[in-house]
PDB file of C-alpha atoms in Angstrom:
ATOM      1  CA  VAL A   1     -29.783  -7.563  59.984  1.00 48.00           C
ATOM      2  CA  ASN A   2     -33.768  -8.343  61.544  1.00 55.00           C
ATOM      3  CA  ILE A   3     -36.213  -8.978  59.096  1.00 56.00           C
ATOM      4  CA  PRO A   4     -40.072  -8.946  60.594  1.00 58.00           C
ATOM      5  CA  ALA A   5     -41.407 -12.417  59.947  1.00 55.00           C
ATOM      6  CA  GLY A   6     -44.300 -12.082  57.250  1.00 57.00           C
ATOM      7  CA  THR A   7     -41.822 -10.005  55.123  1.00 59.00           C
ATOM      8  CA  PRO A   8     -42.656 -11.135  51.500  1.00 59.00           C
ATOM      9  CA  ILE A   9     -40.298 -12.816  49.291  1.00 54.00           C
ATOM     10  CA  GLY A  10     -37.923 -11.135  47.732  1.00 59.00           C
ATOM     11  CA  VAL A  11     -34.490  -9.307  48.075  1.00 57.00           C
ATOM     12  CA  TYR A  12     -33.393  -7.154  49.786  1.00 57.00           C
ATOM     13  CA  THR A  13     -29.768  -4.602  50.395  1.00 61.00           C
ATOM     14  CA  ASN A  14     -29.829  -2.885  53.935  1.00 59.00           C
ATOM     15  CA  THR A  15     -27.553   0.278  54.605  1.00 59.00           C
ATOM     16  CA  VAL A  16     -24.772  -1.274  57.657  1.00 53.00           C
ATOM     17  CA  SER A  17     -22.583   1.419  58.825  1.00 53.00           C
ATOM     18  CA  SER A  18     -19.777   0.086  61.470  1.00 50.00           C
ATOM     19  CA  PHE A  19     -18.211   2.155  63.819  1.00 52.00           C
ATOM     20  CA  THR A  20     -15.272   1.766  67.205  1.00 56.00           C
ATOM     21  CA  SER A  21     -15.764   1.218  70.432  1.00 61.00           C
ATOM     22  CA  ASN A  22     -14.981   4.923  70.286  1.00 65.00           C
ATOM     23  CA  ASP A  23     -17.926   5.455  67.726  1.00 65.00           C
ATOM     24  CA  THR A  24     -15.723   6.706  65.110  1.00 60.00           C
ATOM     25  CA  SER A  25     -17.139   5.333  61.586  1.00 56.00           C
ATOM     26  CA  LEU A  26     -15.429   2.233  59.982  1.00 52.00           C
ATOM     27  CA  GLY A  27     -17.528   3.001  57.237  1.00 54.00           C
ATOM     28  CA  THR A  28     -20.669   1.814  55.708  1.00 52.00           C
ATOM     29  CA  SER A  29     -21.231  -1.517  53.852  1.00 51.00           C
ATOM     30  CA  ASN A  30     -24.466  -2.853  51.930  1.00 53.00           C
ATOM     31  CA  ALA A  31     -26.284  -6.644  53.155  1.00 54.00           C
ATOM     32  CA  THR A  32     -27.926  -7.858  51.070  1.00 56.00           C
ATOM     33  CA  VAL A  33     -30.736 -10.472  52.532  1.00 54.00           C
ATOM     34  CA  HIS A  34     -32.651 -13.143  50.574  1.00 49.00           C
ATOM     35  CA  VAL A  35     -35.801 -13.875  51.586  1.00 50.00           C
ATOM     36  CA  MET A  36     -37.442 -17.298  50.892  1.00 51.00           C
ATOM     37  CA  SER A  37     -40.421 -19.642  50.779  1.00 53.00           C
ATOM     38  CA  PRO A  38     -40.080 -22.037  53.451  1.00 55.00           C
ATOM     39  CA  THR A  39     -38.074 -25.505  52.409  1.00 59.00           C
ATOM     40  CA  ALA A  40     -40.052 -28.835  52.629  1.00 71.00           C
ATOM     41  CA  VAL A  41     -36.940 -30.331  54.747  1.00 80.00           C
ATOM     42  CA  THR A  42     -34.464 -29.018  57.365  1.00 84.00           C
ATOM     43  CA  MET A  43     -31.268 -30.075  56.847  1.00 86.00           C
ATOM     44  CA  THR A  44     -29.138 -30.494  60.388  1.00 87.00           C
ATOM     45  CA  SER A  45     -25.838 -32.007  58.667  1.00 89.00           C
ATOM     46  CA  PHE A  46     -23.843 -32.386  55.150  1.00 91.00           C
ATOM     47  CA  ALA A  47     -21.420 -33.673  55.494  1.00 92.00           C
ATOM     48  CA  ALA A  48     -18.821 -36.171  52.831  1.00 93.00           C
ATOM     49  CA  TYR A  49     -15.549 -37.550  54.079  1.00 90.00           C
ATOM     50  CA  ALA A  50     -12.961 -40.136  52.711  1.00 90.00           C
ATOM     51  CA  THR A  51     -13.152 -43.538  53.580  1.00 87.00           C
ATOM     52  CA  ASN A  52      -9.997 -45.999  52.225  1.00 83.00           C
ATOM     53  CA  ASP A  53     -11.928 -46.972  49.134  1.00 86.00           C
ATOM     54  CA  ALA A  54     -14.684 -44.336  49.056  1.00 92.00           C
ATOM     55  CA  ILE A  55     -16.508 -40.975  49.487  1.00 93.00           C
ATOM     56  CA  ARG A  56     -19.289 -41.396  52.261  1.00 93.00           C
ATOM     57  CA  VAL A  57     -21.412 -38.336  52.148  1.00 95.00           C
ATOM     58  CA  GLN A  58     -24.040 -38.144  55.006  1.00 94.00           C
ATOM     59  CA  TRP A  59     -27.302 -36.493  55.861  1.00 93.00           C
ATOM     60  CA  ARG A  60     -29.126 -36.042  58.192  1.00 91.00           C
ATOM     61  CA  THR A  61     -32.335 -33.808  58.394  1.00 91.00           C
ATOM     62  CA  SER A  62     -35.008 -32.726  61.644  1.00 87.00           C
ATOM     63  CA  ALA A  63     -38.053 -32.048  59.740  1.00 87.00           C
ATOM     64  CA  GLU A  64     -39.491 -33.534  55.975  1.00 88.00           C
ATOM     65  CA  ASN A  65     -42.781 -32.107  54.152  1.00 85.00           C
ATOM     66  CA  ASN A  66     -44.088 -34.319  51.931  1.00 86.00           C
ATOM     67  CA  VAL A  67     -40.592 -35.174  50.776  1.00 91.00           C
ATOM     68  CA  ALA A  68     -40.468 -37.593  47.933  1.00 93.00           C
ATOM     69  CA  GLY A  69     -36.590 -38.197  47.766  1.00 95.00           C
ATOM     70  CA  PHE A  70     -32.943 -36.712  47.901  1.00 96.00           C
ATOM     71  CA  ASN A  71     -31.196 -37.171  44.818  1.00 97.00           C
ATOM     72  CA  LEU A  72     -27.223 -36.530  44.951  1.00 98.00           C
ATOM     73  CA  TYR A  73     -24.500 -34.549  42.709  1.00 98.00           C
ATOM     74  CA  ARG A  74     -20.987 -34.154  42.080  1.00 98.00           C
ATOM     75  CA  ALA A  75     -18.471 -31.828  40.632  1.00 97.00           C
ATOM     76  CA  THR A  76     -14.795 -32.355  40.183  1.00 97.00           C
ATOM     77  CA  SER A  77     -15.385 -28.651  41.309  1.00 95.00           C
ATOM     78  CA  GLN A  78     -17.210 -25.907  42.868  1.00 93.00           C
ATOM     79  CA  ASN A  79     -19.277 -25.388  40.115  1.00 95.00           C
ATOM     80  CA  ARG A  80     -22.206 -26.825  40.066  1.00 95.00           C
ATOM     81  CA  ALA A  81     -23.317 -26.131  36.131  1.00 96.00           C
ATOM     82  CA  THR A  82     -21.161 -29.260  35.691  1.00 97.00           C
ATOM     83  CA  ALA A  83     -22.110 -31.635  38.260  1.00 97.00           C
ATOM     84  CA  THR A  84     -23.547 -35.451  37.012  1.00 97.00           C
ATOM     85  CA  GLN A  85     -26.194 -37.925  39.309  1.00 98.00           C
ATOM     86  CA  LEU A  86     -24.520 -40.454  40.717  1.00 98.00           C
ATOM     87  CA  ASN A  87     -27.853 -41.889  41.863  1.00 97.00           C
ATOM     88  CA  ALA A  88     -29.642 -43.898  39.581  1.00 96.00           C
ATOM     89  CA  GLN A  89     -33.107 -44.800  40.908  1.00 96.00           C
ATOM     90  CA  LEU A  90     -34.157 -41.158  43.865  1.00 96.00           C
ATOM     91  CA  ILE A  91     -32.947 -42.196  47.898  1.00 96.00           C
ATOM     92  CA  ALA A  92     -36.478 -42.493  49.367  1.00 95.00           C
ATOM     93  CA  ALA A  93     -37.495 -39.517  52.067  1.00 93.00           C
ATOM     94  CA  HIS A  94     -37.140 -41.557  55.068  1.00 91.00           C
ATOM     95  CA  GLY A  95     -37.918 -39.739  57.917  1.00 85.00           C
ATOM     96  CA  ALA A  96     -36.907 -36.745  59.423  1.00 84.00           C
ATOM     97  CA  SER A  97     -33.709 -37.685  63.152  1.00 77.00           C
ATOM     98  CA  LEU A  98     -32.666 -41.014  60.567  1.00 84.00           C
ATOM     99  CA  PRO A  99     -29.179 -40.198  59.022  1.00 91.00           C
ATOM    100  CA  TYR A 100     -29.083 -40.265  55.321  1.00 96.00           C
ATOM    101  CA  SER A 101     -25.982 -42.146  52.805  1.00 95.00           C
ATOM    102  CA  PHE A 102     -24.248 -42.899  50.242  1.00 97.00           C
ATOM    103  CA  ASN A 103     -21.129 -44.169  49.098  1.00 96.00           C
ATOM    104  CA  ASP A 104     -19.383 -42.658  46.040  1.00 97.00           C
ATOM    105  CA  THR A 105     -17.891 -45.437  45.141  1.00 96.00           C
ATOM    106  CA  THR A 106     -16.248 -44.529  41.620  1.00 96.00           C
ATOM    107  CA  ALA A 107     -14.601 -41.547  43.534  1.00 95.00           C
ATOM    108  CA  GLU A 108     -10.607 -42.084  42.481  1.00 93.00           C
ATOM    109  CA  ALA A 109      -7.291 -40.784  44.749  1.00 91.00           C
ATOM    110  CA  GLY A 110      -6.778 -37.794  44.224  1.00 90.00           C
ATOM    111  CA  THR A 111      -9.061 -35.568  42.980  1.00 94.00           C
ATOM    112  CA  GLU A 112     -11.294 -33.488  44.873  1.00 94.00           C
ATOM    113  CA  TYR A 113     -15.083 -33.697  44.648  1.00 96.00           C
ATOM    114  CA  TRP A 114     -17.923 -31.233  45.530  1.00 94.00           C
ATOM    115  CA  TYR A 115     -21.538 -32.722  46.530  1.00 96.00           C
ATOM    116  CA  TRP A 116     -24.886 -31.230  46.059  1.00 95.00           C
ATOM    117  CA  ILE A 117     -28.320 -33.220  47.231  1.00 95.00           C
ATOM    118  CA  GLU A 118     -31.313 -31.746  45.553  1.00 95.00           C
ATOM    119  CA  ILE A 119     -34.685 -32.021  47.649  1.00 93.00           C
ATOM    120  CA  VAL A 120     -37.327 -33.642  45.296  1.00 93.00           C
ATOM    121  CA  ASN A 121     -40.633 -32.466  47.512  1.00 89.00           C
ATOM    122  CA  THR A 122     -44.182 -34.183  46.044  1.00 86.00           C
ATOM    123  CA  GLY A 123     -46.109 -30.963  45.312  1.00 79.00           C
ATOM    124  CA  GLU A 124     -43.352 -27.686  45.273  1.00 78.00           C
ATOM    125  CA  ALA A 125     -40.196 -27.086  43.983  1.00 84.00           C
ATOM    126  CA  ASN A 126     -37.413 -29.041  44.512  1.00 89.00           C
ATOM    127  CA  GLN A 127     -34.828 -27.679  46.588  1.00 89.00           C
ATOM    128  CA  GLU A 128     -30.790 -27.849  46.631  1.00 92.00           C
ATOM    129  CA  VAL A 129     -28.251 -28.390  49.042  1.00 91.00           C
ATOM    130  CA  GLY A 130     -24.645 -28.056  48.782  1.00 90.00           C
ATOM    131  CA  PRO A 131     -21.694 -28.316  48.502  1.00 92.00           C
ATOM    132  CA  THR A 132     -19.457 -29.925  50.654  1.00 92.00           C
ATOM    133  CA  ASN A 133     -16.929 -31.306  49.670  1.00 92.00           C
ATOM    134  CA  ALA A 134     -14.122 -34.385  50.812  1.00 92.00           C
ATOM    135  CA  SER A 135     -10.789 -36.519  48.382  1.00 91.00           C
ATOM    136  CA  ILE A 136      -9.393 -39.855  48.962  1.00 87.00           C
ATOM    137  CA  ALA A 137      -5.836 -39.535  49.481  1.00 82.00           C
ATOM    138  CA  GLN A 138      -3.285 -41.667  47.200  1.00 74.00           C
ATOM    139  CA  GLN A 139      -1.893 -43.968  49.002  1.00 67.00           C
ATOM    140  CA  PHE A 140       1.774 -44.430  47.554  1.00 64.00           C
ATOM    141  CA  THR A 141       4.238 -47.993  48.130  1.00 67.00           C
ATOM    142  CA  ILE A 142       7.066 -47.234  48.132  1.00 70.00           C
ATOM    143  CA  PHE A 143      10.281 -50.353  48.241  1.00 70.00           C
ATOM    144  CA  MET A 144      13.637 -50.196  49.725  1.00 69.00           C
ATOM    145  CA  PRO A 145      16.134 -52.325  48.792  1.00 72.00           C
ATOM    146  CA  PHE A 146      17.142 -55.032  50.346  1.00 71.00           C
ATOM    147  CA  LEU A 147      21.019 -54.967  52.169  1.00 72.00           C
ATOM    148  CA  SER A 148      23.339 -57.324  53.926  1.00 72.00           C
ATOM    149  CA  ARG A 149      26.387 -57.122  54.834  1.00 70.00           C
TER     150      ARG A 149
END
């Protein structure tokens, strides 16, 4: 779907037709496009991965305009409404191209966690990015009996 520059903010629905290589119609479907105002941050990566005893959440930006910082949220499902804020203080913005990271040391092994970033802007509405997810694998110790002959 081609959205021309200057299209007003809103939700647009276009009918899209699909055809085979010999022009046989496969049917039509609706494509919904959300045109939003530009964000203050261009996020280039956002990921979470397990370390030995924590989950490290990392992100990187390529542009930051009027950004005060970031808040990180976590839930045990993809339901954003159940997420709680992890950081006690705002994670201060330090400029584009430098990586950000947060170690979630309260994550428990065997539980899958979902993370969101709230971008706290100065002078405009905050935005959110996410989710991304990760879990720490459970580690087991197996004891074998000692046998001798």
